Amino acid sequence: MEIQTLILGAGAAGMMCAAHAGPSTLVIDHAKAPGEKIRISGGGRCNFTNMHTDPTRFLGTNPHFHKSALSRYTQWDFLDLVDRYKIAWHEKTLGQLFCDDKATQIVKMLRAEIARAGAELWLGTTLVDLQHDGNRFTATLERDGMRHTVMARNLVLATGGKSIPKMGATGLSYEIARRFGHALTDTRPGLVPLTFSDQRFAPLSGVATPVAVSANGTQFDEALLFTHRGLSGPAILQISSYWSEGDPIAVNLLPDQDLATTLRSARTAQGKRKVTTALAEALPERLIAYLAPELPLQGNVGDLSDARIDEITDALRNWVLKPTGSEGYRTAEVTLGGIATDRIDSRTMMSRDMPGLFMIGEAVDVTGWLGGYNFQWAWSSGVAAGQAARERP
């Protein structure tokens, strides 16, 4: 079987690439269904892009690498595709766009685009062997117990990173890229809950509150969720991408509140109220009860001096914590790091050293914020590689 382009991985990036690579394209995946990460994302409604997509909201060793692909296939381009398929959507918060109905609508749309392009999709298919003779790739594939030899001018690595291994994530793209001379940057879980070995927050499990959390010079203002094992919620998932093991994080529990003024007013008007009762109007009651012995917070509001009010406020605005780890790839939404981008052409996503070898999506060293940014990178990098592969002589 001789084709123009073989794509490894029928996830978001791989399917989008196939839709733009045109006829004589084969995309394969070992799973029984394509786009499994799409299906489970956003609580089953798929946060498929973000209205505020901007290159500054992506991490990578080269902060400029992703600019080209993102600028040539934008969030508005993908939204136009969604609208053409009459998929109803809504903005949830912070520019995050979700399907009104089911995430499987996005998968169905991409499958239709693949068929419209004249490309082919093989599921339940594994790569057994891969060779390159200096001109083309020869892949041995196994499907339904039978082996097939496929010769392709182009090979696209779109198998993602290490996150959520139960969905079938492997390091296949890393292995192939390294084999053909590409370096890998250090990888670690991203957009992941943080843990504490002493499970100190187990009594607060289920409590959520708005915070501003910072680490290593970056800050996010969103919700924090206490869990049996540590901290989660959007603010923590976001900051985890900027946090490294051993680093502290600083949590401001009063991001939009002037607690000092509130307490001074209460001291005059409601002096006999307990301090904990007054604070429970600003923060969850269970959290105040948890913090009371540490701060401490006994006594009445009327007994608080200005200095003591400032001490309490400062402590709640700068609660420094040192996580011992994270929940790891098991629950991480993305993989930080990956195939180094220094030897990849940012316009085409093709290797500078191995003509015909393309690398896209989560497999490369580009990671977006929480909220649809990583899907947009999949769409943008997939389009860039698909168009380049189709036009390659």
CSV table of C-alpha atoms in Angstrom, one decimal:
chain,number,residue,atom,x,y,z
A,1,MET,CA,0.0,0.0,0.0
A,2,GLU,CA,1.6,3.3,-1.1
A,3,ILE,CA,0.3,6.6,0.2
A,4,GLN,CA,1.4,10.2,0.6
A,5,THR,CA,0.9,10.6,4.4
A,6,LEU,CA,0.7,8.2,7.3
A,7,ILE,CA,-0.5,9.8,10.6
A,8,LEU,CA,0.1,8.0,13.9
A,9,GLY,CA,-2.7,8.8,16.4
A,10,ALA,CA,-6.4,9.7,15.8
A,11,GLY,CA,-6.7,12.2,18.6
A,12,ALA,CA,-7.5,15.9,18.1
A,13,ALA,CA,-4.3,16.8,16.3
A,14,GLY,CA,-4.1,13.6,14.2
A,15,MET,CA,-7.7,13.8,13.0
A,16,MET,CA,-7.4,17.6,12.2
A,17,CYS,CA,-4.2,16.8,10.3
A,18,ALA,CA,-5.9,14.1,8.3
A,19,ALA,CA,-8.7,16.4,7.4
A,20,HIS,CA,-6.2,18.8,5.8
A,21,ALA,CA,-3.7,16.3,4.3
A,22,GLY,CA,-6.1,15.3,1.6
A,23,PRO,CA,-6.5,12.0,-0.3
A,24,SER,CA,-3.8,9.3,-0.1
A,25,THR,CA,-3.7,9.8,3.7
A,26,LEU,CA,-4.1,7.1,6.3
A,27,VAL,CA,-4.5,7.9,10.0
A,28,ILE,CA,-4.3,5.0,12.5
A,29,ASP,CA,-4.9,4.5,16.2
A,30,HIS,CA,-4.7,1.5,18.5
A,31,ALA,CA,-7.9,2.5,20.2
A,32,LYS,CA,-11.4,1.2,19.2
A,33,ALA,CA,-12.7,4.8,18.9
A,34,PRO,CA,-11.0,8.0,17.7
A,35,GLY,CA,-10.7,11.2,19.8
A,36,GLU,CA,-11.1,9.7,23.2
A,37,LYS,CA,-9.7,12.7,25.0
A,38,ILE,CA,-12.2,14.9,23.1
A,39,ARG,CA,-15.0,12.6,24.3
A,40,ILE,CA,-14.2,12.9,28.0
A,41,SER,CA,-13.1,16.5,28.0
A,42,GLY,CA,-15.1,19.3,29.6
A,43,GLY,CA,-17.3,16.9,31.5
A,44,GLY,CA,-18.4,15.3,28.2
A,45,ARG,CA,-19.1,18.6,26.4
A,46,CYS,CA,-15.6,19.3,25.1
A,47,ASN,CA,-14.0,22.7,25.9
A,48,PHE,CA,-13.0,22.8,22.2
A,49,THR,CA,-11.2,26.2,22.1
A,50,ASN,CA,-10.8,29.5,23.9
A,51,MET,CA,-11.9,32.9,22.6
A,52,HIS,CA,-8.8,34.5,24.3
A,53,THR,CA,-6.3,32.2,22.6
A,54,ASP,CA,-3.0,34.1,22.5
A,55,PRO,CA,0.7,32.9,22.3
A,56,THR,CA,1.4,34.2,25.8
A,57,ARG,CA,-0.9,31.6,27.2
A,58,PHE,CA,1.3,28.7,26.1
A,59,LEU,CA,4.5,27.2,27.7
A,60,GLY,CA,7.5,25.9,25.9
A,61,THR,CA,11.3,26.2,25.8
A,62,ASN,CA,10.9,28.5,22.7
A,63,PRO,CA,8.1,31.0,23.6
A,64,HIS,CA,7.8,32.0,19.9
A,65,PHE,CA,7.6,28.6,18.2
A,66,HIS,CA,3.8,28.2,18.4
A,67,LYS,CA,3.0,31.7,17.1
A,68,SER,CA,3.0,30.8,13.4
A,69,ALA,CA,0.6,27.9,13.6
A,70,LEU,CA,-1.8,29.7,16.0
A,71,SER,CA,-1.9,32.8,13.8
A,72,ARG,CA,-2.6,30.9,10.6
A,73,TYR,CA,-5.4,28.7,12.0
A,74,THR,CA,-7.1,30.6,14.8
A,75,GLN,CA,-9.9,29.9,17.3
A,76,TRP,CA,-12.3,31.8,15.0
A,77,ASP,CA,-11.4,29.4,12.1
A,78,PHE,CA,-12.3,26.4,14.3
A,79,LEU,CA,-15.4,28.1,15.6
A,80,ASP,CA,-16.5,28.7,11.9
A,81,LEU,CA,-16.0,24.9,11.3
A,82,VAL,CA,-18.2,24.1,14.4
A,83,ASP,CA,-20.9,26.5,13.1
A,84,ARG,CA,-20.9,25.0,9.6
A,85,TYR,CA,-21.8,21.7,11.2
A,86,LYS,CA,-24.5,23.4,13.2
A,87,ILE,CA,-23.0,22.3,16.6
A,88,ALA,CA,-24.6,24.5,19.3
A,89,TRP,CA,-22.0,26.0,21.7
A,90,HIS,CA,-21.8,28.4,24.6
A,91,GLU,CA,-19.1,30.4,26.5
A,92,LYS,CA,-18.8,29.1,30.1
A,93,THR,CA,-16.2,31.4,31.7
A,94,LEU,CA,-13.0,33.1,30.8
A,95,GLY,CA,-13.6,32.6,27.0
A,96,GLN,CA,-14.0,28.8,27.3
A,97,LEU,CA,-16.2,27.4,24.6
A,98,PHE,CA,-18.2,24.2,25.1
A,99,CYS,CA,-20.7,22.2,23.1
A,100,ASP,CA,-24.3,22.6,24.3
A,101,ASP,CA,-24.8,18.9,23.8
A,102,LYS,CA,-22.1,16.3,23.6
A,103,ALA,CA,-18.3,16.2,22.9
A,104,THR,CA,-18.9,13.3,20.5
A,105,GLN,CA,-20.3,16.0,18.1
A,106,ILE,CA,-16.8,17.3,17.6
A,107,VAL,CA,-15.5,13.7,17.0
A,108,LYS,CA,-18.3,13.1,14.5
A,109,MET,CA,-17.4,16.4,12.8
A,110,LEU,CA,-13.8,15.6,12.5
A,111,ARG,CA,-14.6,12.1,11.1
A,112,ALA,CA,-16.8,13.8,8.5
A,113,GLU,CA,-14.0,16.2,7.6
A,114,ILE,CA,-11.6,13.3,7.2
A,115,ALA,CA,-14.0,11.5,4.8
A,116,ARG,CA,-14.6,14.7,2.9
A,117,ALA,CA,-10.9,15.1,2.4
A,118,GLY,CA,-10.6,11.6,1.0
A,119,ALA,CA,-8.4,10.3,3.8
A,120,GLU,CA,-8.8,7.0,5.6
A,121,LEU,CA,-9.1,6.1,9.3
A,122,TRP,CA,-8.0,2.7,10.7
A,123,LEU,CA,-8.9,1.9,14.3
A,124,GLY,CA,-7.7,-1.0,16.4
A,125,THR,CA,-4.4,-0.7,14.4
A,126,THR,CA,-0.9,-0.9,15.9
A,127,LEU,CA,2.5,0.0,14.6
A,128,VAL,CA,4.7,-3.1,14.5
A,129,ASP,CA,7.8,-1.8,12.7
A,130,LEU,CA,8.9,1.4,11.1
A,131,GLN,CA,11.8,2.0,8.7
A,132,HIS,CA,13.1,4.8,6.5
A,133,ASP,CA,15.1,4.2,3.3
A,134,GLY,CA,16.2,7.8,2.8
A,135,ASN,CA,13.2,8.6,0.6
A,136,ARG,CA,10.1,7.2,2.3
A,137,PHE,CA,8.8,5.5,5.4
A,138,THR,CA,7.8,1.8,5.5
A,139,ALA,CA,5.5,0.9,8.3
A,140,THR,CA,4.3,-2.6,9.3
A,141,LEU,CA,0.8,-2.3,10.7
A,142,GLU,CA,-1.3,-4.9,12.5
A,143,ARG,CA,-5.1,-4.7,12.1
A,144,ASP,CA,-7.7,-7.4,12.9
A,145,GLY,CA,-4.9,-10.0,13.3
A,146,MET,CA,-3.5,-9.2,9.8
A,147,ARG,CA,-0.3,-7.4,8.9
A,148,HIS,CA,-0.1,-4.7,6.3
A,149,THR,CA,2.9,-2.9,4.8
A,150,VAL,CA,2.4,0.8,4.2
A,151,MET,CA,4.9,3.0,2.3
A,152,ALA,CA,4.5,6.7,2.9
A,153,ARG,CA,6.3,9.9,1.8
A,154,ASN,CA,5.2,11.6,5.0
A,155,LEU,CA,4.9,10.4,8.6
A,156,VAL,CA,3.1,12.5,11.2
A,157,LEU,CA,3.6,11.9,14.9
A,158,ALA,CA,0.4,12.7,16.7
A,159,THR,CA,0.1,10.2,19.5
A,160,GLY,CA,0.2,12.8,22.3
A,161,GLY,CA,2.1,12.7,25.5
A,162,LYS,CA,2.0,10.7,28.7
A,163,SER,CA,-1.1,12.1,30.3
A,164,ILE,CA,-4.1,9.9,31.2
A,165,PRO,CA,-2.4,6.5,30.4
A,166,LYS,CA,-5.8,4.7,31.0
A,167,MET,CA,-6.9,6.4,27.7
A,168,GLY,CA,-4.0,4.6,25.9
A,169,ALA,CA,-1.4,7.3,26.2
A,170,THR,CA,2.1,6.1,25.3
A,171,GLY,CA,5.5,7.7,24.6
A,172,LEU,CA,5.5,6.4,21.0
A,173,SER,CA,6.0,9.8,19.4
A,174,TYR,CA,8.9,10.5,21.7
A,175,GLU,CA,10.6,7.2,20.8
A,176,ILE,CA,10.2,7.7,17.0
A,177,ALA,CA,11.4,11.3,17.2
A,178,ARG,CA,14.4,10.4,19.2
A,179,ARG,CA,15.2,7.6,16.8
A,180,PHE,CA,15.3,10.1,13.9
A,181,GLY,CA,17.6,12.5,15.7
A,182,HIS,CA,15.3,14.8,17.6
A,183,ALA,CA,16.0,15.7,21.2
A,184,LEU,CA,13.4,15.6,24.0
A,185,THR,CA,12.9,18.2,26.7
A,186,ASP,CA,12.2,17.0,30.2
A,187,THR,CA,8.5,16.0,30.6
A,188,ARG,CA,6.3,16.2,33.6
A,189,PRO,CA,2.5,16.2,34.3
A,190,GLY,CA,0.7,19.5,33.7
A,191,LEU,CA,-2.7,20.9,34.6
A,192,VAL,CA,-2.7,18.4,37.5
A,193,PRO,CA,-3.9,18.5,41.2
A,194,LEU,CA,-1.1,18.9,43.8
A,195,THR,CA,-0.7,16.6,46.7
A,196,PHE,CA,0.5,16.7,50.3
A,197,SER,CA,1.9,13.5,51.8
A,198,ASP,CA,0.3,14.1,55.2
A,199,GLN,CA,-3.1,14.5,53.6
A,200,ARG,CA,-3.6,17.6,55.8
A,201,PHE,CA,-6.5,18.9,53.8
A,202,ALA,CA,-8.6,15.7,54.1
A,203,PRO,CA,-11.0,17.4,56.7
A,204,LEU,CA,-11.7,20.1,54.1
A,205,SER,CA,-12.3,17.7,51.2
A,206,GLY,CA,-15.0,19.2,48.9
A,207,VAL,CA,-14.6,22.8,50.1
A,208,ALA,CA,-14.1,25.3,47.3
A,209,THR,CA,-13.2,29.0,47.3
A,210,PRO,CA,-12.0,31.7,45.0
A,211,VAL,CA,-8.3,32.4,45.3
A,212,ALA,CA,-5.3,34.0,43.7
A,213,VAL,CA,-2.5,31.4,43.7
A,214,SER,CA,1.1,32.1,42.6
A,215,ALA,CA,4.3,30.2,42.0
A,216,ASN,CA,7.6,31.2,40.4
A,217,GLY,CA,6.3,34.6,39.4
A,218,THR,CA,3.0,33.5,37.8
A,219,GLN,CA,-0.4,34.0,39.3
A,220,PHE,CA,-3.9,32.7,38.5
A,221,ASP,CA,-7.2,34.0,39.9
A,222,GLU,CA,-9.7,31.2,39.9
A,223,ALA,CA,-11.3,28.6,42.2
A,224,LEU,CA,-9.4,26.3,44.5
A,225,LEU,CA,-10.8,22.9,45.6
A,226,PHE,CA,-9.6,21.0,48.7
A,227,THR,CA,-9.3,17.2,48.3
A,228,HIS,CA,-8.5,14.3,50.4
A,229,ARG,CA,-5.0,14.2,48.9
A,230,GLY,CA,-4.3,17.9,48.5
A,231,LEU,CA,-5.4,20.8,46.3
A,232,SER,CA,-7.3,20.9,43.0
A,233,GLY,CA,-9.6,23.2,41.1
A,234,PRO,CA,-8.9,25.5,38.1
A,235,ALA,CA,-6.4,27.8,40.0
A,236,ILE,CA,-4.3,24.8,41.1
A,237,LEU,CA,-4.4,23.0,37.8
A,238,GLN,CA,-3.2,26.2,36.1
A,239,ILE,CA,-0.4,26.9,38.6
A,240,SER,CA,0.8,23.3,38.5
A,241,SER,CA,2.2,24.0,35.0
A,242,TYR,CA,4.5,26.6,36.5
A,243,TRP,CA,5.3,24.7,39.7
A,244,SER,CA,8.2,22.2,40.2
A,245,GLU,CA,8.6,19.7,42.9
A,246,GLY,CA,10.1,21.3,46.0
A,247,ASP,CA,8.7,24.8,45.2
A,248,PRO,CA,6.2,26.6,47.5
A,249,ILE,CA,3.0,28.1,46.3
A,250,ALA,CA,1.4,31.2,47.8
A,251,VAL,CA,-2.4,31.3,48.2
A,252,ASN,CA,-4.3,34.5,48.6
A,253,LEU,CA,-7.7,33.5,50.1
A,254,LEU,CA,-9.0,37.1,49.8
A,255,PRO,CA,-8.4,38.0,46.2
A,256,ASP,CA,-11.3,40.5,45.9
A,257,GLN,CA,-12.0,41.3,49.5
A,258,ASP,CA,-11.0,44.1,51.8
A,259,LEU,CA,-11.2,42.1,55.0
A,260,ALA,CA,-9.4,44.6,57.1
A,261,THR,CA,-12.0,47.3,56.5
A,262,THR,CA,-14.8,44.8,57.1
A,263,LEU,CA,-13.3,43.7,60.5
A,264,ARG,CA,-12.7,47.3,61.6
A,265,SER,CA,-16.3,48.2,60.9
A,266,ALA,CA,-17.6,45.0,62.7
A,267,ARG,CA,-15.4,45.9,65.7
A,268,THR,CA,-17.5,49.0,66.2
A,269,ALA,CA,-20.9,47.7,65.2
A,270,GLN,CA,-20.8,44.0,66.2
A,271,GLY,CA,-18.0,43.9,68.8
A,272,LYS,CA,-19.4,40.8,70.6
A,273,ARG,CA,-19.3,38.6,67.5
A,274,LYS,CA,-16.8,35.8,67.5
A,275,VAL,CA,-13.9,36.4,65.1
A,276,THR,CA,-14.6,33.0,63.4
A,277,THR,CA,-18.2,34.0,62.8
A,278,ALA,CA,-17.2,37.3,61.2
A,279,LEU,CA,-14.6,35.6,59.0
A,280,ALA,CA,-17.1,32.9,57.9
A,281,GLU,CA,-18.9,35.6,56.0
A,282,ALA,CA,-15.8,36.1,53.8
A,283,LEU,CA,-14.6,32.4,53.6
A,284,PRO,CA,-16.2,29.0,53.9
A,285,GLU,CA,-17.0,28.1,57.5
A,286,ARG,CA,-15.1,24.8,57.4
A,287,LEU,CA,-12.0,26.5,56.1
A,288,ILE,CA,-12.2,29.1,59.0
A,289,ALA,CA,-12.6,26.3,61.5
A,290,TYR,CA,-9.6,24.6,60.0
A,291,LEU,CA,-7.4,27.7,60.1
A,292,ALA,CA,-8.6,28.9,63.5
A,293,PRO,CA,-6.0,27.0,65.6
A,294,GLU,CA,-3.1,28.0,63.3
A,295,LEU,CA,-3.8,31.8,63.1
A,296,PRO,CA,-5.2,31.7,65.9
A,297,LEU,CA,-8.7,33.2,65.7
A,298,GLN,CA,-10.2,32.9,69.2
A,299,GLY,CA,-12.0,35.8,70.9
A,300,ASN,CA,-14.4,38.5,69.8
A,301,VAL,CA,-14.1,41.0,67.0
A,302,GLY,CA,-14.3,43.9,69.5
A,303,ASP,CA,-11.0,42.7,71.1
A,304,LEU,CA,-9.0,42.9,67.8
A,305,SER,CA,-6.4,45.7,67.6
A,306,ASP,CA,-5.6,47.3,64.2
A,307,ALA,CA,-2.3,45.4,64.3
A,308,ARG,CA,-4.0,42.1,64.9
A,309,ILE,CA,-6.5,42.7,62.1
A,310,ASP,CA,-3.6,43.4,59.8
A,311,GLU,CA,-1.8,40.2,60.9
A,312,ILE,CA,-4.9,38.1,60.2
A,313,THR,CA,-5.5,39.7,56.9
A,314,ASP,CA,-1.8,39.3,55.8
A,315,ALA,CA,-1.9,35.6,56.8
A,316,LEU,CA,-5.0,34.9,54.7
A,317,ARG,CA,-3.5,36.9,51.8
A,318,ASN,CA,-0.2,35.0,51.8
A,319,TRP,CA,-0.8,31.4,52.9
A,320,VAL,CA,2.4,29.7,51.9
A,321,LEU,CA,2.2,26.0,51.2
A,322,LYS,CA,4.7,23.4,50.0
A,323,PRO,CA,3.1,20.5,48.1
A,324,THR,CA,5.0,17.3,48.1
A,325,GLY,CA,4.0,16.2,44.6
A,326,SER,CA,1.2,15.9,42.2
A,327,GLU,CA,-1.4,13.4,41.1
A,328,GLY,CA,0.9,12.6,38.2
A,329,TYR,CA,0.1,11.5,34.7
A,330,ARG,CA,-2.9,9.5,35.9
A,331,THR,CA,-5.0,12.6,36.2
A,332,ALA,CA,-2.9,15.2,34.4
A,333,GLU,CA,-4.7,16.9,31.5
A,334,VAL,CA,-1.5,17.5,29.5
A,335,THR,CA,2.2,16.6,29.4
A,336,LEU,CA,4.6,19.5,29.9
A,337,GLY,CA,7.7,19.3,27.6
A,338,GLY,CA,8.1,16.7,24.8
A,339,ILE,CA,9.8,16.8,21.4
A,340,ALA,CA,12.2,19.8,21.4
A,341,THR,CA,11.1,22.4,18.8
A,342,ASP,CA,14.5,23.7,17.9
A,343,ARG,CA,14.7,21.3,14.9
A,344,ILE,CA,11.1,21.6,13.8
A,345,ASP,CA,9.9,24.2,11.2
A,346,SER,CA,7.3,26.3,13.0
A,347,ARG,CA,5.3,26.9,9.8
A,348,THR,CA,5.0,23.3,8.6
A,349,MET,CA,5.7,21.3,11.8
A,350,MET,CA,8.2,19.3,9.7
A,351,SER,CA,11.6,18.1,10.9
A,352,ARG,CA,14.5,20.3,9.7
A,353,ASP,CA,16.7,17.2,9.6
A,354,MET,CA,14.3,14.4,8.3
A,355,PRO,CA,12.2,15.6,5.4
A,356,GLY,CA,8.7,14.2,5.5
A,357,LEU,CA,8.7,13.7,9.3
A,358,PHE,CA,6.1,15.9,11.1
A,359,MET,CA,5.4,16.3,14.8
A,360,ILE,CA,2.2,17.9,16.1
A,361,GLY,CA,-0.1,18.4,19.1
A,362,GLU,CA,0.8,17.4,22.7
A,363,ALA,CA,3.8,15.4,21.5
A,364,VAL,CA,5.9,18.5,21.0
A,365,ASP,CA,7.1,21.0,23.6
A,366,VAL,CA,4.1,23.3,23.6
A,367,THR,CA,1.6,23.3,26.4
A,368,GLY,CA,-1.4,25.6,26.8
A,369,TRP,CA,-3.3,26.9,29.8
A,370,LEU,CA,-6.4,25.2,31.1
A,371,GLY,CA,-9.6,26.1,29.2
A,372,GLY,CA,-9.4,24.9,25.6
A,373,TYR,CA,-6.0,26.2,24.7
A,374,ASN,CA,-4.5,22.7,24.2
A,375,PHE,CA,-7.2,21.7,21.8
A,376,GLN,CA,-6.6,24.9,19.8
A,377,TRP,CA,-2.9,24.0,19.6
A,378,ALA,CA,-4.0,20.5,18.3
A,379,TRP,CA,-6.2,22.1,15.6
A,380,SER,CA,-3.6,24.7,14.6
A,381,SER,CA,-0.6,22.4,14.5
A,382,GLY,CA,-2.7,19.7,12.8
A,383,VAL,CA,-3.7,22.1,10.0
A,384,ALA,CA,-0.2,23.4,9.6
A,385,ALA,CA,1.2,19.8,9.2
A,386,GLY,CA,-1.7,18.5,7.1
A,387,GLN,CA,-1.4,21.3,4.5
A,388,ALA,CA,2.4,21.0,4.3
A,389,ALA,CA,2.2,17.2,3.9
A,390,ARG,CA,-0.4,17.6,1.1
A,391,GLU,CA,1.6,20.2,-0.8
A,392,ARG,CA,5.0,18.4,-0.3
A,393,PRO,CA,6.2,17.1,-3.7
